[in-house]
């Protein structure tokens, strides 16, 4: 789910099903607030925030309340429950907000949860206003503002990890209480490790040496280990973060979970690798973001102060991130796919080329050679000279 908070038309919301969904969200919000505070609370002037996920997301004004509530609130209403055993985005998000709302305000890297209800499947959260998203900052012509926002995002991610380390038992207990299934770690990295070599050989004519496959499997196992575990929003995309005067704040927790923080670090080394709109950052920016993140987590994970250890972890997370996104995207990109500088073929080619460079610097010669071969194979399939464009702020 992404939320557009930069603009909204407060006079027209659409018709039919959209109006019904907004009305239902407003009614659910009033009901849960009235139950939470023990008195009638009236919400007016709903503003559709155009959520792209399963929730209806509405900003509304508090018209009447005997309590000192914020002037505006954001309501997220999930009308449809998932099937049995399927992860519930409402439960994931509600529990994520509960986890953070229990923390001191200075450690809370998201809006405050004001009320929620499992029967109504609704959350009411603090409204952070019309602050720009990180995506907005990356698409303006102001490179300095974009750089500042990226470093703030990396620091906020580090604080998020530091404040939620060792909170996995709390998260799972809250999830069980809300009725959400508590599963193990995501098994897709192991599936990708098993399936990508055949896909690379079939699509690109690139064979994967057994030692390279073993390195990918080792990276996947590290991602499932008990070390460095903390909360992750999972969808670490630029449009899911607000750039506020207090720093970057995370919005979307529909897939929030506790996992290895090093999986999130792949988004620093391979910027926003899982985002469908991910573009490139200028030289040195990723390294500066990693340094900002490490400064926030060094106190709880002192082993990451060691440059050699951190470099090895970063290469693992980069390898896994590139491996996973290639496994996901390559079958969707047949020969003849348009391959301009902002295309996914250009992204894959650039990410494999960067992986080759980092692997070579890290002394992983076989991995470097394999990554270079994949980049060459991608160019042969989609066009020579592919290079992912920079975000507009850095062009």
Short mmCIF file of C-alpha atoms in Angstrom, two decimals:
data_model
loop_
_atom_site.label_atom_id
_atom_site.label_comp_id
_atom_site.label_asym_id
_atom_site.label_seq_id
_atom_site.Cartn_x
_atom_site.Cartn_y
_atom_site.Cartn_z
CA UNK A 1 0.00 0.00 0.00
CA UNK A 2 1.20 3.49 -0.79
CA UNK A 3 -0.39 6.71 0.30
CA UNK A 4 -0.36 9.95 -1.66
CA UNK A 5 -0.37 12.72 0.93
CA UNK A 6 1.02 15.41 -1.33
CA UNK A 7 -2.27 16.38 -2.93
CA UNK A 8 -5.94 15.64 -2.63
CA UNK A 9 -9.19 17.01 -4.00
CA UNK A 10 -11.40 17.71 -1.01
CA UNK A 11 -14.45 18.39 -3.13
CA UNK A 12 -14.74 15.23 -5.22
CA UNK A 13 -14.11 11.65 -4.14
CA UNK A 14 -15.53 9.68 -7.03
CA UNK A 15 -18.80 7.83 -7.19
CA UNK A 16 -20.43 4.53 -6.40
CA UNK A 17 -18.16 2.00 -4.72
CA UNK A 18 -15.54 4.63 -3.83
CA UNK A 19 -18.06 6.74 -1.95
CA UNK A 20 -19.42 3.69 -0.16
CA UNK A 21 -15.90 2.64 0.84
CA UNK A 22 -15.13 6.12 2.20
CA UNK A 23 -18.41 6.22 4.13
CA UNK A 24 -17.70 2.78 5.58
CA UNK A 25 -14.20 3.83 6.64
CA UNK A 26 -15.53 7.00 8.29
CA UNK A 27 -18.23 5.05 10.17
CA UNK A 28 -15.71 2.44 11.31
CA UNK A 29 -13.34 5.18 12.48
CA UNK A 30 -16.06 6.89 14.50
CA UNK A 31 -17.12 3.59 16.05
CA UNK A 32 -13.64 2.56 17.17
CA UNK A 33 -12.82 6.03 18.52
CA UNK A 34 -16.09 6.24 20.43
CA UNK A 35 -15.47 2.81 21.92
CA UNK A 36 -11.85 3.69 22.76
CA UNK A 37 -12.69 6.97 24.51
CA UNK A 38 -16.17 6.13 25.84
CA UNK A 39 -17.94 9.04 24.20
CA UNK A 40 -19.33 9.98 20.81
CA UNK A 41 -16.72 11.34 18.40
CA UNK A 42 -17.82 12.76 15.06
CA UNK A 43 -15.59 12.85 11.98
CA UNK A 44 -16.29 15.04 8.95
CA UNK A 45 -14.81 16.17 5.63
CA UNK A 46 -13.28 12.85 4.55
CA UNK A 47 -10.35 13.12 2.15
CA UNK A 48 -9.47 10.03 0.12
CA UNK A 49 -5.72 9.37 0.38
CA UNK A 50 -5.80 6.93 -2.52
CA UNK A 51 -4.29 3.84 -0.94
CA UNK A 52 -3.18 1.27 -3.52
CA UNK A 53 -3.46 -1.75 -1.22
CA UNK A 54 -6.47 -3.55 0.30
CA UNK A 55 -7.30 -0.70 2.73
CA UNK A 56 -9.42 2.37 2.19
CA UNK A 57 -7.30 5.25 3.53
CA UNK A 58 -9.07 8.45 4.56
CA UNK A 59 -8.04 11.66 6.29
CA UNK A 60 -10.88 13.21 8.33
CA UNK A 61 -11.43 16.17 10.64
CA UNK A 62 -12.55 15.72 14.21
CA UNK A 63 -15.80 17.72 14.38
CA UNK A 64 -16.88 16.94 17.93
CA UNK A 65 -15.00 15.29 20.77
CA UNK A 66 -14.83 15.85 24.52
CA UNK A 67 -11.19 14.78 24.38
CA UNK A 68 -8.01 16.48 23.25
CA UNK A 69 -7.62 14.70 19.93
CA UNK A 70 -5.59 15.94 16.95
CA UNK A 71 -7.57 18.14 14.56
CA UNK A 72 -7.27 15.56 11.78
CA UNK A 73 -6.81 11.79 11.82
CA UNK A 74 -6.05 9.09 9.28
CA UNK A 75 -8.32 6.05 9.08
CA UNK A 76 -7.30 2.76 7.44
CA UNK A 77 -10.19 0.39 6.91
CA UNK A 78 -9.72 -3.20 5.70
CA UNK A 79 -13.22 -4.40 4.80
CA UNK A 80 -12.29 -7.86 3.52
CA UNK A 81 -10.72 -10.54 5.71
CA UNK A 82 -8.18 -12.88 4.07
CA UNK A 83 -8.67 -16.61 3.75
CA UNK A 84 -7.62 -19.07 6.47
CA UNK A 85 -3.86 -19.22 7.06
CA UNK A 86 -3.17 -16.26 4.77
CA UNK A 87 -1.25 -13.33 6.28
CA UNK A 88 -3.69 -10.60 7.24
CA UNK A 89 -2.53 -7.10 6.21
CA UNK A 90 -4.82 -5.54 8.83
CA UNK A 91 -3.33 -7.66 11.62
CA UNK A 92 0.23 -7.07 10.39
CA UNK A 93 -0.29 -3.32 10.31
CA UNK A 94 -2.19 -3.07 13.59
CA UNK A 95 0.42 -5.08 15.46
CA UNK A 96 3.24 -3.09 13.87
CA UNK A 97 1.70 0.17 15.08
CA UNK A 98 1.07 -1.33 18.52
CA UNK A 99 4.73 -2.28 18.75
CA UNK A 100 5.82 1.29 18.04
CA UNK A 101 3.11 3.06 20.04
CA UNK A 102 4.43 1.29 23.16
CA UNK A 103 7.81 2.99 22.65
CA UNK A 104 8.78 6.49 23.83
CA UNK A 105 7.87 9.16 21.24
CA UNK A 106 11.53 9.78 20.35
CA UNK A 107 11.90 6.11 19.33
CA UNK A 108 8.67 5.97 17.33
CA UNK A 109 9.52 6.08 13.61
CA UNK A 110 5.89 6.19 12.48
CA UNK A 111 2.55 7.86 13.27
CA UNK A 112 1.00 7.04 16.64
CA UNK A 113 -1.79 4.45 16.74
CA UNK A 114 -4.79 6.08 18.43
CA UNK A 115 -7.31 3.25 18.16
CA UNK A 116 -7.92 -0.05 16.38
CA UNK A 117 -10.54 -2.77 16.31
CA UNK A 118 -10.24 -6.31 14.98
CA UNK A 119 -13.98 -6.71 14.37
CA UNK A 120 -14.30 -3.46 12.44
CA UNK A 121 -10.88 -4.10 10.83
CA UNK A 122 -9.96 -0.46 11.22
CA UNK A 123 -7.02 1.59 12.49
CA UNK A 124 -6.99 5.26 13.41
CA UNK A 125 -3.55 6.85 13.40
CA UNK A 126 -2.06 10.26 13.95
CA UNK A 127 -2.03 12.48 10.85
CA UNK A 128 1.45 13.63 9.88
CA UNK A 129 -0.04 16.12 7.45
CA UNK A 130 0.91 16.97 3.89
CA UNK A 131 4.64 16.34 4.30
CA UNK A 132 6.45 15.28 1.11
CA UNK A 133 7.37 11.66 0.63
CA UNK A 134 10.92 10.51 0.00
CA UNK A 135 9.78 9.81 -3.56
CA UNK A 136 8.80 13.47 -3.89
CA UNK A 137 12.27 14.54 -2.74
CA UNK A 138 13.98 12.20 -5.21
CA UNK A 139 11.93 13.57 -8.10
CA UNK A 140 12.53 17.28 -7.51
CA UNK A 141 15.50 19.14 -9.06
CA UNK A 142 17.04 19.80 -5.61
CA UNK A 143 19.95 17.37 -5.21
CA UNK A 144 20.93 18.70 -1.77
CA UNK A 145 17.41 18.22 -0.40
CA UNK A 146 17.27 14.71 -1.86
CA UNK A 147 20.64 13.80 -0.32
CA UNK A 148 19.54 15.13 3.08
CA UNK A 149 16.30 13.13 2.86
CA UNK A 150 18.13 9.92 1.94
CA UNK A 151 20.51 10.23 4.89
CA UNK A 152 17.57 10.97 7.18
CA UNK A 153 15.81 7.87 5.80
CA UNK A 154 18.87 5.71 6.52
CA UNK A 155 19.14 7.09 10.07
CA UNK A 156 15.43 6.51 10.68
CA UNK A 157 15.78 2.94 9.43
CA UNK A 158 18.65 2.42 11.86
CA UNK A 159 16.63 3.86 14.75
CA UNK A 160 13.69 1.66 13.77
CA UNK A 161 15.96 -1.40 13.91
CA UNK A 162 17.65 -0.35 17.14
CA UNK A 163 14.38 0.33 18.96
CA UNK A 164 12.78 -2.99 17.95
CA UNK A 165 15.74 -5.39 18.25
CA UNK A 166 14.85 -8.39 20.43
CA UNK A 167 11.13 -7.57 20.20
CA UNK A 168 10.16 -10.57 18.07
CA UNK A 169 8.37 -12.37 20.92
CA UNK A 170 6.33 -9.23 21.65
CA UNK A 171 5.40 -8.86 17.98
CA UNK A 172 4.29 -12.49 17.65
CA UNK A 173 2.29 -12.35 20.89
CA UNK A 174 0.42 -9.26 19.68
CA UNK A 175 -0.19 -10.91 16.31
CA UNK A 176 -1.65 -14.03 17.93
CA UNK A 177 -3.89 -11.86 20.12
CA UNK A 178 -5.29 -10.16 17.02
CA UNK A 179 -5.84 -13.47 15.26
CA UNK A 180 -3.16 -13.16 12.62
CA UNK A 181 -1.18 -16.29 11.64
CA UNK A 182 2.35 -16.30 13.03
CA UNK A 183 4.50 -17.92 10.37
CA UNK A 184 8.20 -18.58 10.06
CA UNK A 185 10.61 -16.60 7.97
CA UNK A 186 9.87 -15.97 4.33
CA UNK A 187 10.88 -19.07 2.38
CA UNK A 188 11.11 -17.31 -0.99
CA UNK A 189 14.90 -16.65 -0.70
CA UNK A 190 15.51 -20.40 -0.50
CA UNK A 191 13.15 -20.98 -3.41
CA UNK A 192 14.97 -18.32 -5.43
CA UNK A 193 18.31 -19.95 -4.64
CA UNK A 194 17.00 -23.24 -5.97
CA UNK A 195 15.34 -21.87 -9.11
CA UNK A 196 17.39 -18.90 -10.35
CA UNK A 197 20.39 -20.87 -11.72
CA UNK A 198 18.17 -22.76 -14.15
CA UNK A 199 16.38 -19.54 -15.09
CA UNK A 200 19.69 -17.75 -15.80
CA UNK A 201 20.91 -20.61 -17.98
CA UNK A 202 17.66 -20.85 -19.92
CA UNK A 203 17.11 -17.10 -20.42
CA UNK A 204 20.67 -15.77 -20.63
CA UNK A 205 22.87 -18.79 -21.31
CA UNK A 206 24.75 -18.17 -18.03
CA UNK A 207 25.70 -21.17 -15.91
CA UNK A 208 25.94 -20.81 -12.13
CA UNK A 209 28.99 -22.43 -10.54
CA UNK A 210 28.25 -24.55 -7.52
CA UNK A 211 30.29 -22.27 -5.26
CA UNK A 212 28.28 -19.24 -6.39
CA UNK A 213 25.05 -21.12 -5.71
CA UNK A 214 26.41 -22.03 -2.28
CA UNK A 215 27.21 -18.36 -1.59
CA UNK A 216 23.61 -17.40 -2.42
CA UNK A 217 22.26 -20.19 -0.22
CA UNK A 218 24.52 -19.05 2.61
CA UNK A 219 23.21 -15.49 2.23
CA UNK A 220 19.64 -16.81 2.38
CA UNK A 221 20.41 -18.78 5.54
CA UNK A 222 22.00 -15.72 7.14
CA UNK A 223 18.78 -13.82 6.41
CA UNK A 224 16.90 -16.44 8.45
CA UNK A 225 19.33 -16.52 11.35
CA UNK A 226 18.61 -15.32 14.88
CA UNK A 227 21.22 -12.56 14.63
CA UNK A 228 20.42 -8.91 13.95
CA UNK A 229 16.68 -9.40 14.02
CA UNK A 230 14.44 -6.35 14.25
CA UNK A 231 11.20 -5.01 12.89
CA UNK A 232 11.02 -4.34 9.15
CA UNK A 233 8.28 -2.54 7.18
CA UNK A 234 9.34 -4.89 4.31
CA UNK A 235 8.08 -2.55 1.56
CA UNK A 236 10.93 -0.08 1.85
CA UNK A 237 9.91 2.10 -1.06
CA UNK A 238 10.40 5.88 -1.33
CA UNK A 239 6.65 6.54 -1.52
CA UNK A 240 6.09 4.81 1.84
CA UNK A 241 8.07 7.36 3.83
CA UNK A 242 7.21 10.91 4.86
CA UNK A 243 9.98 13.50 5.20
CA UNK A 244 8.93 15.47 8.28
CA UNK A 245 10.65 18.12 10.39
CA UNK A 246 11.41 15.36 12.92
CA UNK A 247 13.01 13.08 10.33
CA UNK A 248 11.70 10.42 7.98
CA UNK A 249 8.66 8.50 9.21
CA UNK A 250 7.53 5.10 7.88
CA UNK A 251 3.92 4.60 6.81
CA UNK A 252 3.15 1.21 5.33
CA UNK A 253 3.20 -1.83 7.61
CA UNK A 254 0.78 -4.12 5.76
CA UNK A 255 3.60 -6.65 5.40
CA UNK A 256 5.49 -5.57 8.54
CA UNK A 257 7.35 -8.32 10.37
CA UNK A 258 10.43 -9.10 12.39
CA UNK A 259 13.32 -10.36 10.27
CA UNK A 260 17.05 -9.86 9.83
CA UNK A 261 17.80 -6.15 9.62
CA UNK A 262 20.51 -7.03 7.11
CA UNK A 263 17.81 -7.87 4.56
CA UNK A 264 16.69 -4.25 4.82
CA UNK A 265 20.28 -3.09 4.39
CA UNK A 266 20.17 -4.38 0.82
CA UNK A 267 18.02 -1.31 0.13
CA UNK A 268 21.01 0.84 1.05
CA UNK A 269 23.53 -1.04 -1.10
CA UNK A 270 21.01 -1.62 -3.93
CA UNK A 271 18.74 1.40 -3.46
CA UNK A 272 15.07 0.45 -3.02
CA UNK A 273 15.70 -2.82 -4.85
CA UNK A 274 12.14 -4.17 -4.47
CA UNK A 275 10.42 -0.97 -5.60
CA UNK A 276 8.91 -1.17 -9.09
CA UNK A 277 10.16 2.37 -9.75
CA UNK A 278 13.68 2.05 -8.29
CA UNK A 279 16.30 4.20 -10.02
CA UNK A 280 19.99 4.82 -9.34
CA UNK A 281 21.80 7.03 -6.83
CA UNK A 282 25.04 8.94 -7.47
CA UNK A 283 28.43 7.49 -6.55
CA UNK A 284 29.09 7.48 -2.82
CA UNK A 285 25.46 7.95 -1.78
CA UNK A 286 24.88 4.32 -0.79
CA UNK A 287 28.07 4.28 1.28
CA UNK A 288 26.96 7.44 3.11
CA UNK A 289 23.55 5.86 3.79
CA UNK A 290 25.17 2.70 5.18
CA UNK A 291 27.34 4.84 7.47
CA UNK A 292 24.26 6.72 8.71
CA UNK A 293 22.43 3.44 9.37
CA UNK A 294 25.42 1.87 11.15
CA UNK A 295 25.79 4.87 13.47
CA UNK A 296 22.27 4.14 14.81
CA UNK A 297 22.66 0.37 15.32
CA UNK A 298 26.28 0.12 16.51
CA UNK A 299 25.22 0.42 20.13
CA UNK A 300 23.06 -2.70 20.01
CA UNK A 301 25.10 -4.65 17.45
CA UNK A 302 28.74 -3.70 18.20
CA UNK A 303 30.08 -6.38 15.85
CA UNK A 304 28.96 -4.20 12.94
CA UNK A 305 31.53 -1.58 13.92
CA UNK A 306 34.14 -3.88 12.34
CA UNK A 307 34.49 -2.76 8.72
CA UNK A 308 35.47 -6.19 7.43
CA UNK A 309 32.53 -7.91 9.10
CA UNK A 310 30.08 -5.27 7.89
CA UNK A 311 31.43 -5.49 4.32
CA UNK A 312 30.86 -9.25 4.32
CA UNK A 313 27.30 -8.82 5.60
CA UNK A 314 26.62 -6.11 3.04
CA UNK A 315 27.84 -8.28 0.18
CA UNK A 316 25.59 -11.10 1.39
CA UNK A 317 22.56 -8.80 1.61
CA UNK A 318 23.35 -7.29 -1.79
CA UNK A 319 23.71 -10.74 -3.36
CA UNK A 320 20.41 -11.90 -1.88
CA UNK A 321 18.57 -8.73 -2.90
CA UNK A 322 19.80 -8.91 -6.51
CA UNK A 323 19.21 -12.67 -6.67
CA UNK A 324 15.64 -12.29 -5.39
CA UNK A 325 14.63 -9.43 -7.67
CA UNK A 326 16.08 -11.22 -10.71
CA UNK A 327 14.17 -14.38 -9.84
CA UNK A 328 11.00 -12.30 -9.59
CA UNK A 329 11.44 -10.04 -12.64
CA UNK A 330 13.28 -12.03 -15.31
CA UNK A 331 10.33 -14.32 -16.19
CA UNK A 332 8.18 -11.18 -16.60
CA UNK A 333 10.59 -9.52 -19.06
CA UNK A 334 10.56 -11.43 -22.35
CA UNK A 335 12.88 -10.61 -25.24
CA UNK A 336 11.65 -7.43 -26.90
CA UNK A 337 10.81 -5.72 -23.61
CA UNK A 338 11.39 -1.97 -23.89
CA UNK A 339 14.77 -1.34 -22.30
CA UNK A 340 15.25 2.37 -21.75
CA UNK A 341 17.33 3.87 -18.92
CA UNK A 342 14.45 3.69 -16.43
CA UNK A 343 13.37 0.15 -17.40
CA UNK A 344 13.62 -2.98 -15.25
CA UNK A 345 16.12 -4.59 -17.71
CA UNK A 346 18.36 -1.55 -17.16
CA UNK A 347 17.90 -1.91 -13.40
CA UNK A 348 18.82 -5.61 -13.42
CA UNK A 349 21.85 -5.02 -15.62
CA UNK A 350 23.11 -2.19 -13.41
CA UNK A 351 22.51 -4.13 -10.18
CA UNK A 352 24.39 -7.21 -11.44
CA UNK A 353 27.23 -5.01 -12.68
CA UNK A 354 27.43 -3.30 -9.28
CA UNK A 355 27.35 -6.69 -7.55
CA UNK A 356 30.32 -7.76 -9.67
CA UNK A 357 32.27 -4.66 -8.63
CA UNK A 358 31.53 -5.10 -4.91
CA UNK A 359 32.30 -8.82 -5.05
CA UNK A 360 35.66 -8.13 -6.68
CA UNK A 361 36.52 -5.56 -4.01
CA UNK A 362 35.48 -8.09 -1.37
CA UNK A 363 37.74 -10.81 -2.76
CA UNK A 364 34.86 -12.98 -4.02
CA UNK A 365 36.34 -13.59 -7.47
CA UNK A 366 33.95 -16.34 -8.60
CA UNK A 367 30.90 -14.34 -7.57
CA UNK A 368 32.32 -11.27 -9.34
CA UNK A 369 32.87 -13.25 -12.56
CA UNK A 370 29.38 -14.75 -12.41
CA UNK A 371 27.72 -11.39 -11.76
CA UNK A 372 29.63 -9.90 -14.70
CA UNK A 373 28.47 -12.76 -16.94
CA UNK A 374 24.85 -12.16 -15.92
CA UNK A 375 25.15 -8.44 -16.67
CA UNK A 376 26.61 -9.28 -20.09
CA UNK A 377 23.82 -11.81 -20.71
CA UNK A 378 21.19 -9.20 -19.81
CA UNK A 379 22.73 -6.75 -22.28
CA UNK A 380 22.75 -9.42 -24.99
CA UNK A 381 19.06 -10.06 -24.33
CA UNK A 382 17.79 -6.49 -23.91
CA UNK A 383 20.34 -4.22 -25.60
CA UNK A 384 23.91 -3.02 -25.22
CA UNK A 385 24.93 -0.18 -22.94
CA UNK A 386 22.06 -0.54 -20.49
CA UNK A 387 22.53 1.64 -17.43
CA UNK A 388 19.87 2.59 -14.91
CA UNK A 389 19.08 6.30 -14.86
CA UNK A 390 19.63 8.39 -11.75
CA UNK A 391 16.68 9.69 -9.79
CA UNK A 392 15.66 13.07 -11.27
CA UNK A 393 17.13 14.98 -8.31
CA UNK A 394 20.64 13.86 -9.29
CA UNK A 395 20.50 14.23 -13.09
#
